[in-house]
PDB file of N, H, CA, C and O in Angstrom:
ATOM      1  N   LEU A   1       8.269  -1.779   3.999  1.00  0.00           N
ATOM      2  CA  LEU A   1       6.788  -2.005   4.822  1.00  0.00           C
ATOM      3  C   LEU A   1       7.323  -0.903   6.013  1.00  0.00           C
ATOM      4  O   LEU A   1       6.599  -0.120   6.627  1.00  0.00           O
ATOM      5  N   ASN A   2       8.775  -1.066   6.159  1.00  0.00           N
ATOM      6  H   ASN A   2       9.363  -1.702   5.660  1.00  0.00           H
ATOM      7  CA  ASN A   2       9.244   0.775   7.103  1.00  0.00           C
ATOM      8  C   ASN A   2       9.121   1.536   6.743  1.00  0.00           C
ATOM      9  O   ASN A   2       8.858   2.378   7.601  1.00  0.00           O
ATOM     10  N   GLU A   3       9.151   2.105   5.278  1.00  0.00           N
ATOM     11  H   GLU A   3       9.364   1.421   4.581  1.00  0.00           H
ATOM     12  CA  GLU A   3       9.185   3.192   4.528  1.00  0.00           C
ATOM     13  C   GLU A   3       7.272   3.884   5.320  1.00  0.00           C
ATOM     14  O   GLU A   3       7.202   4.948   5.935  1.00  0.00           O
ATOM     15  N   VAL A   4       6.039   2.977   5.070  1.00  0.00           N
ATOM     16  H   VAL A   4       6.096   2.113   4.570  1.00  0.00           H
ATOM     17  CA  VAL A   4       4.518   2.823   4.644  1.00  0.00           C
ATOM     18  C   VAL A   4       4.382   3.174   6.502  1.00  0.00           C
ATOM     19  O   VAL A   4       3.982   4.234   6.984  1.00  0.00           O
ATOM     20  N   LYS A   5       4.930   1.710   7.422  1.00  0.00           N
ATOM     21  H   LYS A   5       5.255   0.848   7.030  1.00  0.00           H
ATOM     22  CA  LYS A   5       4.517   2.297   9.416  1.00  0.00           C
ATOM     23  C   LYS A   5       5.498   3.404   9.328  1.00  0.00           C
ATOM     24  O   LYS A   5       4.956   4.472   9.614  1.00  0.00           O
ATOM     25  N   TYR A   6       6.207   3.471   9.161  1.00  0.00           N
ATOM     26  H   TYR A   6       6.648   2.604   8.929  1.00  0.00           H
ATOM     27  CA  TYR A   6       7.066   4.941   8.587  1.00  0.00           C
ATOM     28  C   TYR A   6       5.810   6.496   8.997  1.00  0.00           C
ATOM     29  O   TYR A   6       5.561   7.089  10.046  1.00  0.00           O
ATOM     30  N   PHE A   7       5.245   6.671   7.391  1.00  0.00           N
ATOM     31  H   PHE A   7       5.448   6.189   6.539  1.00  0.00           H
ATOM     32  CA  PHE A   7       4.179   7.438   7.118  1.00  0.00           C
ATOM     33  C   PHE A   7       3.335   7.236   7.693  1.00  0.00           C
ATOM     34  O   PHE A   7       2.816   8.273   8.108  1.00  0.00           O
ATOM     35  N   LEU A   8       2.704   6.092   8.071  1.00  0.00           N
ATOM     36  H   LEU A   8       3.125   5.250   7.734  1.00  0.00           H
ATOM     37  CA  LEU A   8       1.125   6.150   9.393  1.00  0.00           C
ATOM     38  C   LEU A   8       1.571   6.501  10.306  1.00  0.00           C
ATOM     39  O   LEU A   8       0.578   7.036  10.799  1.00  0.00           O
ATOM     40  N   LYS A   9       2.431   6.664  11.084  1.00  0.00           N
ATOM     41  H   LYS A   9       3.238   6.229  10.683  1.00  0.00           H
ATOM     42  CA  LYS A   9       2.665   6.629  12.146  1.00  0.00           C
ATOM     43  C   LYS A   9       3.084   8.061  12.330  1.00  0.00           C
ATOM     44  O   LYS A   9       2.886   8.424  13.489  1.00  0.00           O
ATOM     45  N   GLU A  10       3.821   9.388  11.224  1.00  0.00           N
ATOM     46  H   GLU A  10       3.982   9.093  10.282  1.00  0.00           H
ATOM     47  CA  GLU A  10       4.340   9.837  11.426  1.00  0.00           C
ATOM     48  C   GLU A  10       2.557  11.005  10.539  1.00  0.00           C
ATOM     49  O   GLU A  10       2.346  12.215  10.453  1.00  0.00           O
ATOM     50  N   LYS A  11       1.848   9.931  10.159  1.00  0.00           N
ATOM     51  H   LYS A  11       2.019   8.948  10.228  1.00  0.00           H
ATOM     52  CA  LYS A  11       0.051  11.404   9.473  1.00  0.00           C
ATOM     53  C   LYS A  11      -0.607  11.561   9.985  1.00  0.00           C
ATOM     54  O   LYS A  11      -1.386  12.500   9.818  1.00  0.00           O
ATOM     55  N   ASN A  12      -0.717  10.073  11.625  1.00  0.00           N
ATOM     56  H   ASN A  12      -0.084   9.311  11.760  1.00  0.00           H
ATOM     57  CA  ASN A  12      -1.329   9.380  12.676  1.00  0.00           C
ATOM     58  C   ASN A  12      -3.073   8.894  12.107  1.00  0.00           C
ATOM     59  O   ASN A  12      -4.244   9.151  12.385  1.00  0.00           O
ATOM     60  N   ILE A  13      -2.070   7.839  10.923  1.00  0.00           N
ATOM     61  H   ILE A  13      -1.118   7.631  10.698  1.00  0.00           H
ATOM     62  CA  ILE A  13      -3.535   7.378   9.411  1.00  0.00           C
ATOM     63  C   ILE A  13      -3.218   5.383   9.900  1.00  0.00           C
ATOM     64  O   ILE A  13      -2.269   4.615  10.060  1.00  0.00           O
ATOM     65  N   ASN A  14      -4.778   5.372   9.956  1.00  0.00           N
ATOM     66  H   ASN A  14      -5.548   5.996   9.826  1.00  0.00           H
ATOM     67  CA  ASN A  14      -5.161   4.150  10.586  1.00  0.00           C
ATOM     68  C   ASN A  14      -5.123   3.485   9.051  1.00  0.00           C
ATOM     69  O   ASN A  14      -5.312   4.017   7.957  1.00  0.00           O
ATOM     70  N   ILE A  15      -4.748   1.881   9.475  1.00  0.00           N
ATOM     71  H   ILE A  15      -4.594   1.449  10.363  1.00  0.00           H
ATOM     72  CA  ILE A  15      -4.433   1.136   8.316  1.00  0.00           C
ATOM     73  C   ILE A  15      -6.124   0.320   7.156  1.00  0.00           C
ATOM     74  O   ILE A  15      -6.274  -0.310   6.109  1.00  0.00           O
ATOM     75  N   ASN A  16      -6.598   0.641   7.761  1.00  0.00           N
ATOM     76  H   ASN A  16      -6.477   1.152   8.612  1.00  0.00           H
ATOM     77  CA  ASN A  16      -7.885   1.767   6.984  1.00  0.00           C
ATOM     78  C   ASN A  16      -8.186   2.318   6.322  1.00  0.00           C
ATOM     79  O   ASN A  16      -8.975   2.076   5.409  1.00  0.00           O
ATOM     80  N   GLU A  17      -7.576   3.353   6.612  1.00  0.00           N
ATOM     81  H   GLU A  17      -6.935   3.549   7.353  1.00  0.00           H
ATOM     82  CA  GLU A  17      -7.541   4.827   6.083  1.00  0.00           C
ATOM     83  C   GLU A  17      -6.720   4.322   4.881  1.00  0.00           C
ATOM     84  O   GLU A  17      -7.129   4.000   3.765  1.00  0.00           O
ATOM     85  N   ILE A  18      -5.044   4.331   5.534  1.00  0.00           N
ATOM     86  H   ILE A  18      -4.712   4.593   6.440  1.00  0.00           H
ATOM     87  CA  ILE A  18      -4.662   4.965   4.012  1.00  0.00           C
ATOM     88  C   ILE A  18      -4.751   3.756   3.003  1.00  0.00           C
ATOM     89  O   ILE A  18      -4.619   3.875   1.785  1.00  0.00           O
ATOM     90  N   PHE A  19      -5.106   2.037   3.983  1.00  0.00           N
ATOM     91  H   PHE A  19      -5.214   1.941   4.972  1.00  0.00           H
ATOM     92  CA  PHE A  19      -5.666   1.722   2.689  1.00  0.00           C
ATOM     93  C   PHE A  19      -7.214   1.995   1.510  1.00  0.00           C
ATOM     94  O   PHE A  19      -7.314   1.640   0.335  1.00  0.00           O
ATOM     95  N   ASN A  20      -8.249   2.739   2.381  1.00  0.00           N
ATOM     96  H   ASN A  20      -8.168   3.027   3.335  1.00  0.00           H
ATOM     97  CA  ASN A  20      -8.679   3.239   0.900  1.00  0.00           C
ATOM     98  C   ASN A  20      -8.996   4.482   0.435  1.00  0.00           C
ATOM     99  O   ASN A  20      -9.688   4.866  -0.507  1.00  0.00           O
ATOM    100  N   LEU A  21      -8.128   5.236   1.582  1.00  0.00           N
ATOM    101  H   LEU A  21      -7.566   4.924   2.348  1.00  0.00           H
ATOM    102  CA  LEU A  21      -6.818   5.438   0.114  1.00  0.00           C
ATOM    103  C   LEU A  21      -5.810   5.606  -0.667  1.00  0.00           C
ATOM    104  O   LEU A  21      -5.470   6.671  -1.184  1.00  0.00           O
ATOM    105  N   LEU A  22      -5.323   4.612  -0.773  1.00  0.00           N
ATOM    106  H   LEU A  22      -5.599   3.747  -0.353  1.00  0.00           H
ATOM    107  CA  LEU A  22      -4.621   3.313  -1.421  1.00  0.00           C
ATOM    108  C   LEU A  22      -5.520   3.395  -2.672  1.00  0.00           C
ATOM    109  O   LEU A  22      -5.510   4.105  -3.677  1.00  0.00           O
ATOM    110  N   ASP A  23      -6.434   2.222  -2.145  1.00  0.00           N
ATOM    111  H   ASP A  23      -6.442   1.645  -1.329  1.00  0.00           H
ATOM    112  CA  ASP A  23      -7.907   1.919  -3.251  1.00  0.00           C
ATOM    113  C   ASP A  23      -8.435   3.092  -3.614  1.00  0.00           C
ATOM    114  O   ASP A  23      -9.469   3.608  -3.188  1.00  0.00           O
ATOM    115  N   THR A  24      -7.560   3.565  -4.556  1.00  0.00           N
ATOM    116  H   THR A  24      -6.721   3.146  -4.902  1.00  0.00           H
ATOM    117  CA  THR A  24      -8.697   4.731  -6.063  1.00  0.00           C
ATOM    118  C   THR A  24      -9.704   4.111  -6.418  1.00  0.00           C
ATOM    119  O   THR A  24     -10.687   4.748  -6.041  1.00  0.00           O
ATOM    120  N   ASP A  25      -9.894   3.506  -6.769  1.00  0.00           N
ATOM    121  H   ASP A  25      -9.095   2.989  -7.075  1.00  0.00           H
ATOM    122  CA  ASP A  25     -11.557   3.242  -7.809  1.00  0.00           C
ATOM    123  C   ASP A  25     -12.150   2.481  -6.381  1.00  0.00           C
ATOM    124  O   ASP A  25     -13.223   1.996  -6.741  1.00  0.00           O
ATOM    125  N   GLN A  26     -12.024   2.282  -5.493  1.00  0.00           N
ATOM    126  H   GLN A  26     -11.153   2.675  -5.201  1.00  0.00           H
ATOM    127  CA  GLN A  26     -13.436   1.700  -4.356  1.00  0.00           C
ATOM    128  C   GLN A  26     -13.070   0.588  -3.839  1.00  0.00           C
ATOM    129  O   GLN A  26     -12.944   0.288  -2.652  1.00  0.00           O
ATOM    130  N   ASP A  27     -12.830  -0.278  -5.180  1.00  0.00           N
ATOM    131  H   ASP A  27     -12.932  -0.034  -6.144  1.00  0.00           H
ATOM    132  CA  ASP A  27     -13.202  -1.630  -5.156  1.00  0.00           C
ATOM    133  C   ASP A  27     -12.916  -3.058  -4.218  1.00  0.00           C
ATOM    134  O   ASP A  27     -13.189  -4.254  -4.314  1.00  0.00           O
ATOM    135  N   LYS A  28     -12.157  -2.113  -3.210  1.00  0.00           N
ATOM    136  H   LYS A  28     -11.935  -1.141  -3.133  1.00  0.00           H
ATOM    137  CA  LYS A  28     -11.823  -2.985  -2.452  1.00  0.00           C
ATOM    138  C   LYS A  28     -10.301  -3.740  -2.562  1.00  0.00           C
ATOM    139  O   LYS A  28      -9.552  -3.974  -1.613  1.00  0.00           O
ATOM    140  N   GLU A  29     -10.132  -3.962  -3.577  1.00  0.00           N
ATOM    141  H   GLU A  29     -10.740  -3.772  -4.348  1.00  0.00           H
ATOM    142  CA  GLU A  29      -8.721  -4.336  -3.592  1.00  0.00           C
ATOM    143  C   GLU A  29      -7.647  -3.342  -4.461  1.00  0.00           C
ATOM    144  O   GLU A  29      -7.904  -2.427  -5.245  1.00  0.00           O
ATOM    145  N   LEU A  30      -6.482  -3.830  -4.057  1.00  0.00           N
ATOM    146  H   LEU A  30      -6.274  -4.572  -3.421  1.00  0.00           H
ATOM    147  CA  LEU A  30      -5.453  -2.380  -4.927  1.00  0.00           C
ATOM    148  C   LEU A  30      -4.717  -3.832  -5.366  1.00  0.00           C
ATOM    149  O   LEU A  30      -4.363  -4.992  -5.154  1.00  0.00           O
ATOM    150  N   THR A  31      -4.880  -2.231  -6.450  1.00  0.00           N
ATOM    151  H   THR A  31      -5.168  -1.289  -6.623  1.00  0.00           H
ATOM    152  CA  THR A  31      -3.943  -3.944  -8.418  1.00  0.00           C
ATOM    153  C   THR A  31      -2.879  -3.147  -8.111  1.00  0.00           C
ATOM    154  O   THR A  31      -3.059  -2.114  -7.467  1.00  0.00           O
ATOM    155  N   LYS A  32      -1.320  -3.627  -8.641  1.00  0.00           N
ATOM    156  H   LYS A  32      -1.173  -4.466  -9.164  1.00  0.00           H
ATOM    157  CA  LYS A  32      -0.013  -3.600  -8.248  1.00  0.00           C
ATOM    158  C   LYS A  32      -0.374  -1.671  -9.054  1.00  0.00           C
ATOM    159  O   LYS A  32       0.004  -0.679  -8.429  1.00  0.00           O
ATOM    160  N   PHE A  33      -0.861  -1.587  -9.955  1.00  0.00           N
ATOM    161  H   PHE A  33      -1.168  -2.392 -10.462  1.00  0.00           H
ATOM    162  CA  PHE A  33      -0.119  -0.504 -10.248  1.00  0.00           C
ATOM    163  C   PHE A  33      -0.800   0.755  -9.058  1.00  0.00           C
ATOM    164  O   PHE A  33       0.052   1.590  -8.756  1.00  0.00           O
ATOM    165  N   GLU A  34      -2.207   0.971  -8.371  1.00  0.00           N
ATOM    166  H   GLU A  34      -2.900   0.292  -8.616  1.00  0.00           H
ATOM    167  CA  GLU A  34      -2.679   1.145  -7.863  1.00  0.00           C
ATOM    168  C   GLU A  34      -1.883   1.218  -6.065  1.00  0.00           C
ATOM    169  O   GLU A  34      -2.044   2.130  -5.255  1.00  0.00           O
ATOM    170  N   PHE A  35      -1.311   0.349  -5.935  1.00  0.00           N
ATOM    171  H   PHE A  35      -1.180  -0.392  -6.593  1.00  0.00           H
ATOM    172  CA  PHE A  35      -0.175  -0.001  -4.692  1.00  0.00           C
ATOM    173  C   PHE A  35       0.576   1.269  -5.409  1.00  0.00           C
ATOM    174  O   PHE A  35       0.349   2.478  -5.349  1.00  0.00           O
ATOM    175  N   THR A  36       1.482   0.567  -6.055  1.00  0.00           N
ATOM    176  H   THR A  36       1.666  -0.414  -6.104  1.00  0.00           H
ATOM    177  CA  THR A  36       2.484   2.036  -6.517  1.00  0.00           C
ATOM    178  C   THR A  36       2.573   2.848  -6.450  1.00  0.00           C
ATOM    179  O   THR A  36       3.138   3.633  -5.688  1.00  0.00           O
ATOM    180  N   ARG A  37       1.450   2.917  -8.085  1.00  0.00           N
ATOM    181  H   ARG A  37       0.991   2.279  -8.703  1.00  0.00           H
ATOM    182  CA  ARG A  37       1.095   4.846  -8.331  1.00  0.00           C
ATOM    183  C   ARG A  37       0.951   5.442  -6.541  1.00  0.00           C
ATOM    184  O   ARG A  37       1.211   6.614  -6.270  1.00  0.00           O
ATOM    185  N   ASN A  38       0.554   4.541  -5.575  1.00  0.00           N
ATOM    186  H   ASN A  38       0.343   3.588  -5.795  1.00  0.00           H
ATOM    187  CA  ASN A  38      -0.297   5.571  -4.420  1.00  0.00           C
ATOM    188  C   ASN A  38       1.142   5.933  -4.102  1.00  0.00           C
ATOM    189  O   ASN A  38       1.938   6.830  -4.377  1.00  0.00           O
ATOM    190  N   LEU A  39       1.105   4.935  -3.470  1.00  0.00           N
ATOM    191  H   LEU A  39       0.458   4.206  -3.246  1.00  0.00           H
ATOM    192  CA  LEU A  39       2.412   4.624  -2.522  1.00  0.00           C
ATOM    193  C   LEU A  39       3.727   5.695  -2.640  1.00  0.00           C
ATOM    194  O   LEU A  39       4.074   6.364  -1.667  1.00  0.00           O
ATOM    195  N   LYS A  40       4.538   5.788  -4.188  1.00  0.00           N
ATOM    196  H   LYS A  40       4.256   5.245  -4.979  1.00  0.00           H
ATOM    197  CA  LYS A  40       5.078   6.670  -4.646  1.00  0.00           C
ATOM    198  C   LYS A  40       3.994   8.209  -4.580  1.00  0.00           C
ATOM    199  O   LYS A  40       4.568   9.244  -4.240  1.00  0.00           O
ATOM    200  N   PHE A  41       2.942   8.261  -4.807  1.00  0.00           N
ATOM    201  H   PHE A  41       2.476   7.421  -5.083  1.00  0.00           H
ATOM    202  CA  PHE A  41       2.611   9.102  -4.649  1.00  0.00           C
ATOM    203  C   PHE A  41       2.700   9.450  -3.347  1.00  0.00           C
ATOM    204  O   PHE A  41       3.000  10.643  -3.380  1.00  0.00           O
ATOM    205  N   LEU A  42       2.590   9.006  -1.874  1.00  0.00           N
ATOM    206  H   LEU A  42       2.346   8.037  -1.847  1.00  0.00           H
ATOM    207  CA  LEU A  42       2.409   9.373  -0.880  1.00  0.00           C
ATOM    208  C   LEU A  42       3.640   9.393  -0.169  1.00  0.00           C
ATOM    209  O   LEU A  42       3.620   9.950   0.929  1.00  0.00           O
ATOM    210  N   LEU A  43       5.042   8.746  -0.697  1.00  0.00           N
ATOM    211  H   LEU A  43       5.058   8.294  -1.588  1.00  0.00           H
ATOM    212  CA  LEU A  43       5.915   8.010  -0.934  1.00  0.00           C
ATOM    213  C   LEU A  43       6.597   8.994  -1.245  1.00  0.00           C
ATOM    214  O   LEU A  43       7.018   9.800  -0.416  1.00  0.00           O
ATOM    215  N   GLY A  44       6.748   9.046  -2.157  1.00  0.00           N
ATOM    216  H   GLY A  44       6.406   8.391  -2.831  1.00  0.00           H
ATOM    217  CA  GLY A  44       8.326   9.877  -2.953  1.00  0.00           C
ATOM    218  C   GLY A  44       9.278   9.042  -3.546  1.00  0.00           C
ATOM    219  O   GLY A  44       9.224   8.011  -4.216  1.00  0.00           O
ATOM    220  N   ASN A  45      10.546  10.074  -2.934  1.00  0.00           N
ATOM    221  H   ASN A  45      10.590  10.912  -2.389  1.00  0.00           H
ATOM    222  CA  ASN A  45      11.684   8.708  -3.194  1.00  0.00           C
ATOM    223  C   ASN A  45      12.288   8.817  -1.804  1.00  0.00           C
ATOM    224  O   ASN A  45      13.365   9.188  -1.336  1.00  0.00           O
ATOM    225  N   ARG A  46      10.819   8.204  -1.215  1.00  0.00           N
ATOM    226  H   ARG A  46       9.945   7.903  -1.595  1.00  0.00           H
ATOM    227  CA  ARG A  46      11.590   7.354   0.051  1.00  0.00           C
ATOM    228  C   ARG A  46      11.316   6.132   0.277  1.00  0.00           C
ATOM    229  O   ARG A  46      11.565   5.319   1.168  1.00  0.00           O
ATOM    230  N   ILE A  47      10.531   6.152  -1.084  1.00  0.00           N
ATOM    231  H   ILE A  47      10.329   6.813  -1.808  1.00  0.00           H
ATOM    232  CA  ILE A  47      10.340   3.844  -1.009  1.00  0.00           C
ATOM    233  C   ILE A  47      11.213   4.253  -2.797  1.00  0.00           C
ATOM    234  O   ILE A  47      11.565   5.197  -3.503  1.00  0.00           O
ATOM    235  N   THR A  48      11.186   3.205  -2.759  1.00  0.00           N
ATOM    236  H   THR A  48      10.900   2.437  -2.185  1.00  0.00           H
ATOM    237  CA  THR A  48      11.504   2.159  -3.854  1.00  0.00           C
ATOM    238  C   THR A  48      10.780   1.465  -4.425  1.00  0.00           C
ATOM    239  O   THR A  48       9.994   0.777  -3.773  1.00  0.00           O
ATOM    240  N   ASN A  49      10.802   1.396  -6.189  1.00  0.00           N
ATOM    241  H   ASN A  49      11.440   1.955  -6.717  1.00  0.00           H
ATOM    242  CA  ASN A  49      10.722   0.169  -6.308  1.00  0.00           C
ATOM    243  C   ASN A  49      10.615  -1.065  -6.302  1.00  0.00           C
ATOM    244  O   ASN A  49       9.686  -1.776  -6.685  1.00  0.00           O
ATOM    245  N   GLU A  50      11.324  -1.248  -5.979  1.00  0.00           N
ATOM    246  H   GLU A  50      12.079  -0.671  -5.669  1.00  0.00           H
ATOM    247  CA  GLU A  50      12.143  -2.608  -5.316  1.00  0.00           C
ATOM    248  C   GLU A  50      11.752  -3.120  -4.390  1.00  0.00           C
ATOM    249  O   GLU A  50      11.784  -4.350  -4.341  1.00  0.00           O
ATOM    250  N   GLU A  51      11.024  -2.042  -2.864  1.00  0.00           N
ATOM    251  H   GLU A  51      10.997  -1.044  -2.905  1.00  0.00           H
ATOM    252  CA  GLU A  51      11.073  -1.690  -2.235  1.00  0.00           C
ATOM    253  C   GLU A  51       9.014  -1.876  -1.725  1.00  0.00           C
ATOM    254  O   GLU A  51       8.395  -2.140  -0.694  1.00  0.00           O
ATOM    255  N   ILE A  52       8.745  -1.627  -2.816  1.00  0.00           N
ATOM    256  H   ILE A  52       9.248  -1.413  -3.653  1.00  0.00           H
ATOM    257  CA  ILE A  52       7.506  -1.358  -3.440  1.00  0.00           C
ATOM    258  C   ILE A  52       6.622  -3.322  -3.774  1.00  0.00           C
ATOM    259  O   ILE A  52       5.585  -3.930  -3.508  1.00  0.00           O
ATOM    260  N   ASP A  53       7.982  -3.537  -4.516  1.00  0.00           N
ATOM    261  H   ASP A  53       8.825  -3.044  -4.733  1.00  0.00           H
ATOM    262  CA  ASP A  53       7.598  -4.989  -5.240  1.00  0.00           C
ATOM    263  C   ASP A  53       7.484  -6.541  -3.704  1.00  0.00           C
ATOM    264  O   ASP A  53       6.889  -7.565  -3.370  1.00  0.00           O
ATOM    265  N   ASP A  54       8.698  -5.463  -3.287  1.00  0.00           N
ATOM    266  H   ASP A  54       9.181  -4.631  -3.558  1.00  0.00           H
ATOM    267  CA  ASP A  54       9.140  -7.112  -1.974  1.00  0.00           C
ATOM    268  C   ASP A  54       7.883  -7.001  -0.588  1.00  0.00           C
ATOM    269  O   ASP A  54       7.752  -7.796   0.343  1.00  0.00           O
ATOM    270  N   ALA A  55       7.050  -5.687  -0.879  1.00  0.00           N
ATOM    271  H   ALA A  55       7.157  -5.041  -1.635  1.00  0.00           H
ATOM    272  CA  ALA A  55       5.688  -5.380  -0.166  1.00  0.00           C
ATOM    273  C   ALA A  55       4.860  -6.215  -0.832  1.00  0.00           C
ATOM    274  O   ALA A  55       4.233  -6.907  -0.029  1.00  0.00           O
ATOM    275  N   LEU A  56       4.614  -6.426  -1.861  1.00  0.00           N
ATOM    276  H   LEU A  56       5.123  -5.864  -2.513  1.00  0.00           H
ATOM    277  CA  LEU A  56       3.889  -6.995  -2.410  1.00  0.00           C
ATOM    278  C   LEU A  56       3.468  -8.309  -2.157  1.00  0.00           C
ATOM    279  O   LEU A  56       2.336  -8.642  -1.805  1.00  0.00           O
ATOM    280  N   LEU A  57       4.616  -9.177  -2.390  1.00  0.00           N
ATOM    281  H   LEU A  57       5.535  -8.906  -2.675  1.00  0.00           H
ATOM    282  CA  LEU A  57       4.859 -10.299  -2.565  1.00  0.00           C
ATOM    283  C   LEU A  57       4.730 -10.924  -1.145  1.00  0.00           C
ATOM    284  O   LEU A  57       4.588 -12.140  -1.018  1.00  0.00           O
ATOM    285  N   ILE A  58       4.788  -9.961   0.076  1.00  0.00           N
ATOM    286  H   ILE A  58       4.903  -8.973  -0.026  1.00  0.00           H
ATOM    287  CA  ILE A  58       4.601  -9.828   1.870  1.00  0.00           C
ATOM    288  C   ILE A  58       3.323 -10.227   1.425  1.00  0.00           C
ATOM    289  O   ILE A  58       2.807 -11.338   1.544  1.00  0.00           O
ATOM    290  N   ILE A  59       2.860  -9.200   0.894  1.00  0.00           N
ATOM    291  H   ILE A  59       3.279  -8.298   0.797  1.00  0.00           H
ATOM    292  CA  ILE A  59       1.638  -8.474   1.416  1.00  0.00           C
ATOM    293  C   ILE A  59       1.083  -9.567   0.675  1.00  0.00           C
ATOM    294  O   ILE A  59       1.200 -10.683   1.182  1.00  0.00           O
ATOM    295  N   ASP A  60       0.227  -9.408  -0.948  1.00  0.00           N
ATOM    296  H   ASP A  60       0.133  -8.501  -1.359  1.00  0.00           H
ATOM    297  CA  ASP A  60       0.008 -10.429  -1.934  1.00  0.00           C
ATOM    298  C   ASP A  60      -0.161 -12.026  -1.337  1.00  0.00           C
ATOM    299  O   ASP A  60       0.294 -12.971  -1.982  1.00  0.00           O
ATOM    300  N   GLU A  61      -0.821 -12.206  -0.115  1.00  0.00           N
ATOM    301  H   GLU A  61      -1.191 -11.439   0.409  1.00  0.00           H
ATOM    302  CA  GLU A  61      -0.929 -14.317   0.507  1.00  0.00           C
ATOM    303  C   GLU A  61      -1.016 -14.949  -0.131  1.00  0.00           C
ATOM    304  O   GLU A  61      -0.421 -16.023  -0.218  1.00  0.00           O
ATOM    305  N   ASN A  62      -2.517 -14.089  -1.435  1.00  0.00           N
ATOM    306  H   ASN A  62      -3.001 -13.216  -1.364  1.00  0.00           H
ATOM    307  CA  ASN A  62      -2.634 -15.520  -2.030  1.00  0.00           C
ATOM    308  C   ASN A  62      -2.561 -15.900  -3.434  1.00  0.00           C
ATOM    309  O   ASN A  62      -3.130 -16.691  -4.186  1.00  0.00           O
ATOM    310  N   ASN A  63      -0.870 -14.300  -3.537  1.00  0.00           N
ATOM    311  H   ASN A  63      -0.408 -13.658  -2.926  1.00  0.00           H
ATOM    312  CA  ASN A  63      -0.649 -13.896  -5.177  1.00  0.00           C
ATOM    313  C   ASN A  63      -1.341 -13.879  -6.383  1.00  0.00           C
ATOM    314  O   ASN A  63      -0.958 -14.259  -7.489  1.00  0.00           O
ATOM    315  N   ASP A  64      -2.843 -13.195  -5.905  1.00  0.00           N
ATOM    316  H   ASP A  64      -3.155 -12.887  -5.006  1.00  0.00           H
ATOM    317  CA  ASP A  64      -3.728 -12.662  -7.504  1.00  0.00           C
ATOM    318  C   ASP A  64      -3.855 -11.404  -7.843  1.00  0.00           C
ATOM    319  O   ASP A  64      -4.675 -10.710  -8.443  1.00  0.00           O
ATOM    320  N   ASN A  65      -1.940 -11.159  -6.841  1.00  0.00           N
ATOM    321  H   ASN A  65      -1.274 -11.723  -6.354  1.00  0.00           H
ATOM    322  CA  ASN A  65      -1.677  -9.876  -7.959  1.00  0.00           C
ATOM    323  C   ASN A  65      -2.426  -8.428  -7.413  1.00  0.00           C
ATOM    324  O   ASN A  65      -2.252  -7.339  -7.961  1.00  0.00           O
ATOM    325  N   GLU A  66      -3.822  -8.796  -5.493  1.00  0.00           N
ATOM    326  H   GLU A  66      -3.964  -9.680  -5.048  1.00  0.00           H
ATOM    327  CA  GLU A  66      -4.116  -7.563  -5.943  1.00  0.00           C
ATOM    328  C   GLU A  66      -4.386  -8.213  -4.496  1.00  0.00           C
ATOM    329  O   GLU A  66      -4.344  -9.413  -4.223  1.00  0.00           O
ATOM    330  N   ILE A  67      -4.741  -6.891  -3.432  1.00  0.00           N
ATOM    331  H   ILE A  67      -4.775  -5.917  -3.654  1.00  0.00           H
ATOM    332  CA  ILE A  67      -4.495  -6.971  -2.256  1.00  0.00           C
ATOM    333  C   ILE A  67      -5.487  -6.362  -1.786  1.00  0.00           C
ATOM    334  O   ILE A  67      -5.615  -5.159  -2.013  1.00  0.00           O
ATOM    335  N   SER A  68      -6.885  -7.419  -0.634  1.00  0.00           N
ATOM    336  H   SER A  68      -6.781  -8.396  -0.450  1.00  0.00           H
ATOM    337  CA  SER A  68      -7.073  -6.865  -0.174  1.00  0.00           C
ATOM    338  C   SER A  68      -7.273  -6.303   1.177  1.00  0.00           C
ATOM    339  O   SER A  68      -6.430  -6.681   1.990  1.00  0.00           O
ATOM    340  N   LEU A  69      -8.170  -5.501   1.618  1.00  0.00           N
ATOM    341  H   LEU A  69      -8.855  -5.193   0.957  1.00  0.00           H
ATOM    342  CA  LEU A  69      -8.021  -5.711   3.528  1.00  0.00           C
ATOM    343  C   LEU A  69      -7.529  -5.841   4.273  1.00  0.00           C
ATOM    344  O   LEU A  69      -6.765  -5.198   4.992  1.00  0.00           O
ATOM    345  N   ARG A  70      -8.179  -7.358   4.168  1.00  0.00           N
ATOM    346  H   ARG A  70      -8.800  -7.880   3.584  1.00  0.00           H
ATOM    347  CA  ARG A  70      -7.496  -8.451   4.912  1.00  0.00           C
ATOM    348  C   ARG A  70      -6.374  -8.820   4.887  1.00  0.00           C
ATOM    349  O   ARG A  70      -5.730  -9.275   5.832  1.00  0.00           O
ATOM    350  N   GLU A  71      -5.981  -8.634   3.635  1.00  0.00           N
ATOM    351  H   GLU A  71      -6.504  -8.265   2.867  1.00  0.00           H
ATOM    352  CA  GLU A  71      -3.943  -8.330   3.819  1.00  0.00           C
ATOM    353  C   GLU A  71      -3.724  -7.166   3.914  1.00  0.00           C
ATOM    354  O   GLU A  71      -2.885  -6.736   4.706  1.00  0.00           O
ATOM    355  N   PHE A  72      -4.078  -6.785   3.520  1.00  0.00           N
ATOM    356  H   PHE A  72      -4.760  -7.135   2.877  1.00  0.00           H
ATOM    357  CA  PHE A  72      -3.284  -4.722   4.368  1.00  0.00           C
ATOM    358  C   PHE A  72      -3.591  -5.143   5.446  1.00  0.00           C
ATOM    359  O   PHE A  72      -2.571  -4.821   6.055  1.00  0.00           O
ATOM    360  N   THR A  73      -4.120  -5.549   6.066  1.00  0.00           N
ATOM    361  H   THR A  73      -4.949  -5.811   5.572  1.00  0.00           H
ATOM    362  CA  THR A  73      -3.675  -5.421   7.758  1.00  0.00           C
ATOM    363  C   THR A  73      -3.814  -6.748   8.031  1.00  0.00           C
ATOM    364  O   THR A  73      -3.595  -7.170   9.167  1.00  0.00           O
TER     365      THR A  73
END
């Protein structure tokens, strides 16, 4: 999560913008695939799969394997 926060601050992107960027199918939910693939694309080697999995465990409050904008913010 720190890598994501750093990236957002570095690029001057707000949380809604990053959510919309990650939500490639624009269904207002981030699947694990979208979250993982797009964070890897944005952050490259600055984030590991383990860090992404840890972030998912924290962010996905209802454990439905999707992240809503409410959960993301």
